[in-house]
Amino acid sequence: EQENSSLFVYDELFPALPESANSAPATDLGKWNNKMRIGSSVITQVFRVPADERRFDSNNSFGEKESMRTCSAIMKETGALIEISSSKDQSLTFLVTGKQDSVMDARRRILSTFQTQASSKVSIPKEHHRWILGKSGTRLKELEKNTATKITVPPIADSSEEIIVTGTKEGIEKAVHQIQVISDEQSKKAFERITIPKVYHPFICGAYNENINNLMAETGTRINVPPSSSQVDVITIAGEKEGVASAKERIMKTYQSMEQKYATVGVEVSKMQHKYVHGPKGTGIAEILQLTGVSVEMPPLDSQKETITLRGPQDKLGSALNMVYGKANSVQAATVDAPSWIHKYIIGRKGANIKQITQDLSKVHVQFTEKEDKITIEGSPEEVEQAKAKLKELTAEMVNKLTYTTLTVDPKYYKHIIGKNGANVNRLKEQTGVIVNISESDQNVIRIEGSRQGVDTVKQELEEMIAKMELEKEKDVIIDCKYHRALIGQKGETIRETKEKFSNVLIMFPPQDQKSDIVKLRGPKDEVDKCHRYLTKKVKELIESSHSIEVPAYQCHKFIIGKGGATIKKLREETNTTIEMPSEGSKSDMITITGRKENVDRACDMIMKIQNDQMNIVSEEVSIPPKMYNSLIGAGGKLIRSITEECGGVSIKFPSADSNSDKVVLRGPKDDIKKAKQLLLEQASERELHSYTAEVRANPQHHKYLIGKSGSNINRIRESTGTRIIFPSDRDEDKELITIIGKQDGVEQAKAELLAAIQKMENVRECEMIVEQRHHKHFVAHRCEVLHKLEEEFAGVTISFPRSGVISDKVTIKGPPSLIDPVKNRIQEIVKDLKERVTITCEIPQKNHRAVMGPKGSNVQQIEAKFDVKIKFPDRNTGRGMDDGQGYYDENLENNFNENQPMVNGDSEGPNPANIIKITGKAENCELASQALIDSQPIVFEMDVPLEYHRGIIGPKGQNVKDMMNQYEVYIDVPGANLQQEFIRV
């Protein structure tokens, strides 16, 4: 199957020098031409996965697309070019081109993905496993590539001798054979290889391996014959010298006898019938060999040849030929034409129809192939004919009874056609027995299958539904979720009225727990727009009617409520507002009025009139500058509310923002008004002291530097001076003006600090330099550690690298002109150093990593600082698992294997990743750091100490041993007294 895509003749690559008159004949040179060919490094392999060995994923409805995705992934991982094609018989053919290693790796991955996998165990002596693995796992990896299998070798700690081989049947046979050959070669007993043409191997093995088993039993040897799928002629024999010699002699005699006496005959048999001759697991061929002594040679499954070769004694060929024809014709195949879409109806629910046909025909197999308009029947000739007749009859009945049609539909309507949880399509199925198929793979096509009348009915209903939906529109209306309950109304009364008003519009509110503001409308375009306008108007009315204020009652509740509630009822009716009195037992004395603003103000005035008529309520004005209103009111009105509560619920009303008035109106009992006025004036005076203002001007470009990262610079000034510093916002016209507010001395100090900072920035020079982007990470890693060191070294300089994700090599430097060039030179030195850096690996067993790192990584940090290197330890979960294919072998086995992980696939090309520590820096420093790490590994030392001294060494509550461990940074393990061991491990 493997063939070179191109071959170059030696003479074309290395032309000969001009020949002399007495040159040798051209024919002699031709011999060299024939022998010396240089193969291209690019090869092409073609191989096939038969339909009966294909692996199908029943959960995947997009098989072809998935196959292409899988092949693309394999191409990306291996670098090979893969072409895939599918035949009518559902078999797959792959064309793989690339370098030999890439092609072999791609072939193994393709077969493991697309071909059904089997598993086999082979017992190999433990001491031979290392030879199967090869150095660094190379032999195992090569073996896997050549046989397209996965081979799992148990780890050293596992006493098992079983090696597990997973793959296709052919691959497993080849792998097991080669593994056994490697093991036999390493056996200390005799070992022989004999070359016998493959065509004679079946006679040496005998039917069902009877001959070879008897020979091994008699000679006490182990004989490995290559599997039938392999093209190898070499048979290996291992065992005691006498036994090996005897077995070899007997095999050679058998071969020489066969070579002289045996004849061959070829017979043409339809490719479709080959499998009946072969039989399950080759039982058909074995039976012919056992009864006639004739070997049956079958062409490969992926070959189109139909010739079967019989080899054996001349007088037995006729009998064998009859048996071949008998087996080939023992099973007949027939086909029945049936549209692929109707297959499922022929099969019936849970296979009921097909079971009824085949229940009395036990020797018949009926096969339905997806996307093929035929049914294949296999079995004995008489039963095949009966099954064919019944299937023809059933197919004709179904074709006459059933039909299908398709509708082209925009996928956005699918969810409405399907309905909630499939309600619509299930209803149609129950009513008409019709199946509505909506497949993602068919883009915008809906398929309707069933009885002719049912299909017509469903099609008409769906067309009407689609036509209606095409005239509809869906609209999202943004309505604050706090108004949803009001729009729905108590028990849904309000929304019911809205729906009656717009009967063709579906109004969908989001669930209450989602806190969503989106209300969906769907229906005829005109009505949806009208409903939208109606809801928007209702919301506007709700907003207008939700204005609310609080008015102190001043113990006038009974006068405001009136006899039998008459007064408050009149107030509500006349002002069209909601008036809520404080509940009994409530500490609050506030009356809440809700409604339109003008109505609320009117109700407030009416309540205040009642209070003035019934109680000693007075009003008084206090002059306070408007700029202090916000500070007096406080965050959320807390400050003004505390004054109101402290003064018996006095009403304090500030003028509106657009009035420009400085009059604050106080209303309440006379004594309370006096107290509230005093408190307000005190608060205003205190705030006036903190309202000294100064202004500073600065270029808007400098503002971000004055503020600092996360406000660090400006917060420092604010905290040290106790001032407020206000920078201009986007809405301000004057973008240069910075305002400082606070006590006079603090404001002056803040102003001086800002002016100094501005003066310093005006003397700043800015320049750019180019630093390759690959080096940026070094400067900004570990929270910009290197940058901070540079900025500390060159005080007053700011260095800016491009943000993460921005592709740019430009680095900006800002600072005093005298420092710009030194900073640039220092950065260039660092970059030069980075370019000279190398990365080496240091292998230390993972179990020692914690000890090497030291407490909280202190030891590694010291080594990094001492040698100016970066040290990267592997993640804890790095290692060899069942899926990563990281097998490895070295003579120092105990250091190279993870004791708890099995060897898998032999894909490793180096040491265990879990042991590898990476060191980056200058070459000489890396070597020194590597040695320092290796020297930091713990060692174990055992010393003999009589048992009676153990207690004294441990000390009271282990204090002595703890002191020694802390002093010498070691771990001391004293065996328990119950173990009676006279040593201590350090």
JSON list of C-alpha atoms in Angstrom, two decimals, residues 335-398:
[
{"chain": "A", "resi": 335, "resn": "THR", "atom": "CA", "xyz": [-31.50, -6.37, -3.18]},
{"chain": "A", "resi": 336, "resn": "VAL", "atom": "CA", "xyz": [-34.92, -4.75, -3.12]},
{"chain": "A", "resi": 337, "resn": "ASP", "atom": "CA", "xyz": [-35.37, -1.22, -4.44]},
{"chain": "A", "resi": 338, "resn": "ALA", "atom": "CA", "xyz": [-36.88, 1.00, -1.75]},
{"chain": "A", "resi": 339, "resn": "PRO", "atom": "CA", "xyz": [-36.51, 4.80, -1.28]},
{"chain": "A", "resi": 340, "resn": "SER", "atom": "CA", "xyz": [-34.24, 5.48, 1.71]},
{"chain": "A", "resi": 341, "resn": "TRP", "atom": "CA", "xyz": [-36.84, 7.72, 3.36]},
{"chain": "A", "resi": 342, "resn": "ILE", "atom": "CA", "xyz": [-39.29, 4.82, 3.53]},
{"chain": "A", "resi": 343, "resn": "HIS", "atom": "CA", "xyz": [-36.87, 2.43, 5.26]},
{"chain": "A", "resi": 344, "resn": "LYS", "atom": "CA", "xyz": [-38.00, 3.39, 8.76]},
{"chain": "A", "resi": 345, "resn": "TYR", "atom": "CA", "xyz": [-41.64, 2.61, 7.88]},
{"chain": "A", "resi": 346, "resn": "ILE", "atom": "CA", "xyz": [-40.63, -0.79, 6.47]},
{"chain": "A", "resi": 347, "resn": "ILE", "atom": "CA", "xyz": [-38.72, -1.51, 9.69]},
{"chain": "A", "resi": 348, "resn": "GLY", "atom": "CA", "xyz": [-41.72, -0.40, 11.74]},
{"chain": "A", "resi": 349, "resn": "ARG", "atom": "CA", "xyz": [-41.99, 0.79, 15.33]},
{"chain": "A", "resi": 350, "resn": "LYS", "atom": "CA", "xyz": [-39.28, -0.97, 17.38]},
{"chain": "A", "resi": 351, "resn": "GLY", "atom": "CA", "xyz": [-38.62, -3.18, 14.32]},
{"chain": "A", "resi": 352, "resn": "ALA", "atom": "CA", "xyz": [-42.11, -4.73, 14.38]},
{"chain": "A", "resi": 353, "resn": "ASN", "atom": "CA", "xyz": [-42.57, -4.99, 10.58]},
{"chain": "A", "resi": 354, "resn": "ILE", "atom": "CA", "xyz": [-39.14, -6.42, 9.81]},
{"chain": "A", "resi": 355, "resn": "LYS", "atom": "CA", "xyz": [-39.41, -8.89, 12.72]},
{"chain": "A", "resi": 356, "resn": "GLN", "atom": "CA", "xyz": [-42.68, -10.17, 11.27]},
{"chain": "A", "resi": 357, "resn": "ILE", "atom": "CA", "xyz": [-40.94, -10.87, 7.95]},
{"chain": "A", "resi": 358, "resn": "THR", "atom": "CA", "xyz": [-37.79, -12.48, 9.40]},
{"chain": "A", "resi": 359, "resn": "GLN", "atom": "CA", "xyz": [-39.22, -14.36, 12.40]},
{"chain": "A", "resi": 360, "resn": "ASP", "atom": "CA", "xyz": [-39.70, -17.54, 10.36]},
{"chain": "A", "resi": 361, "resn": "LEU", "atom": "CA", "xyz": [-36.57, -16.99, 8.26]},
{"chain": "A", "resi": 362, "resn": "SER", "atom": "CA", "xyz": [-33.77, -17.53, 10.78]},
{"chain": "A", "resi": 363, "resn": "LYS", "atom": "CA", "xyz": [-31.01, -17.74, 8.14]},
{"chain": "A", "resi": 364, "resn": "VAL", "atom": "CA", "xyz": [-31.73, -14.36, 6.61]},
{"chain": "A", "resi": 365, "resn": "HIS", "atom": "CA", "xyz": [-30.02, -11.06, 7.39]},
{"chain": "A", "resi": 366, "resn": "VAL", "atom": "CA", "xyz": [-31.70, -7.84, 6.18]},
{"chain": "A", "resi": 367, "resn": "GLN", "atom": "CA", "xyz": [-29.55, -4.71, 5.96]},
{"chain": "A", "resi": 368, "resn": "PHE", "atom": "CA", "xyz": [-30.75, -1.13, 5.48]},
{"chain": "A", "resi": 369, "resn": "THR", "atom": "CA", "xyz": [-28.07, 1.31, 4.33]},
{"chain": "A", "resi": 370, "resn": "GLU", "atom": "CA", "xyz": [-28.53, 4.99, 5.10]},
{"chain": "A", "resi": 371, "resn": "LYS", "atom": "CA", "xyz": [-28.84, 7.27, 2.04]},
{"chain": "A", "resi": 372, "resn": "GLU", "atom": "CA", "xyz": [-29.17, 4.27, -0.32]},
{"chain": "A", "resi": 373, "resn": "ASP", "atom": "CA", "xyz": [-32.45, 3.49, -2.09]},
{"chain": "A", "resi": 374, "resn": "LYS", "atom": "CA", "xyz": [-32.17, -0.27, -1.62]},
{"chain": "A", "resi": 375, "resn": "ILE", "atom": "CA", "xyz": [-32.42, -3.04, 0.96]},
{"chain": "A", "resi": 376, "resn": "THR", "atom": "CA", "xyz": [-29.80, -5.81, 1.02]},
{"chain": "A", "resi": 377, "resn": "ILE", "atom": "CA", "xyz": [-30.81, -9.40, 1.92]},
{"chain": "A", "resi": 378, "resn": "GLU", "atom": "CA", "xyz": [-28.33, -12.18, 2.70]},
{"chain": "A", "resi": 379, "resn": "GLY", "atom": "CA", "xyz": [-28.92, -15.80, 3.65]},
{"chain": "A", "resi": 380, "resn": "SER", "atom": "CA", "xyz": [-29.75, -19.22, 2.28]},
{"chain": "A", "resi": 381, "resn": "PRO", "atom": "CA", "xyz": [-31.08, -19.05, -1.33]},
{"chain": "A", "resi": 382, "resn": "GLU", "atom": "CA", "xyz": [-34.60, -20.30, -0.55]},
{"chain": "A", "resi": 383, "resn": "GLU", "atom": "CA", "xyz": [-35.10, -18.00, 2.44]},
{"chain": "A", "resi": 384, "resn": "VAL", "atom": "CA", "xyz": [-33.62, -15.00, 0.60]},
{"chain": "A", "resi": 385, "resn": "GLU", "atom": "CA", "xyz": [-36.25, -15.40, -2.12]},
{"chain": "A", "resi": 386, "resn": "GLN", "atom": "CA", "xyz": [-39.06, -15.53, 0.44]},
{"chain": "A", "resi": 387, "resn": "ALA", "atom": "CA", "xyz": [-37.76, -12.45, 2.28]},
{"chain": "A", "resi": 388, "resn": "LYS", "atom": "CA", "xyz": [-37.28, -10.60, -1.02]},
{"chain": "A", "resi": 389, "resn": "ALA", "atom": "CA", "xyz": [-40.89, -11.29, -2.07]},
{"chain": "A", "resi": 390, "resn": "LYS", "atom": "CA", "xyz": [-42.28, -10.10, 1.27]},
{"chain": "A", "resi": 391, "resn": "LEU", "atom": "CA", "xyz": [-40.13, -6.96, 1.30]},
{"chain": "A", "resi": 392, "resn": "LYS", "atom": "CA", "xyz": [-41.14, -6.12, -2.29]},
{"chain": "A", "resi": 393, "resn": "GLU", "atom": "CA", "xyz": [-44.78, -6.44, -1.33]},
{"chain": "A", "resi": 394, "resn": "LEU", "atom": "CA", "xyz": [-44.35, -4.34, 1.82]},
{"chain": "A", "resi": 395, "resn": "THR", "atom": "CA", "xyz": [-42.31, -1.70, -0.05]},
{"chain": "A", "resi": 396, "resn": "ALA", "atom": "CA", "xyz": [-44.95, -1.39, -2.78]},
{"chain": "A", "resi": 397, "resn": "GLU", "atom": "CA", "xyz": [-47.67, -1.05, -0.12]},
{"chain": "A", "resi": 398, "resn": "MET", "atom": "CA", "xyz": [-45.72, 1.69, 1.70]}
]
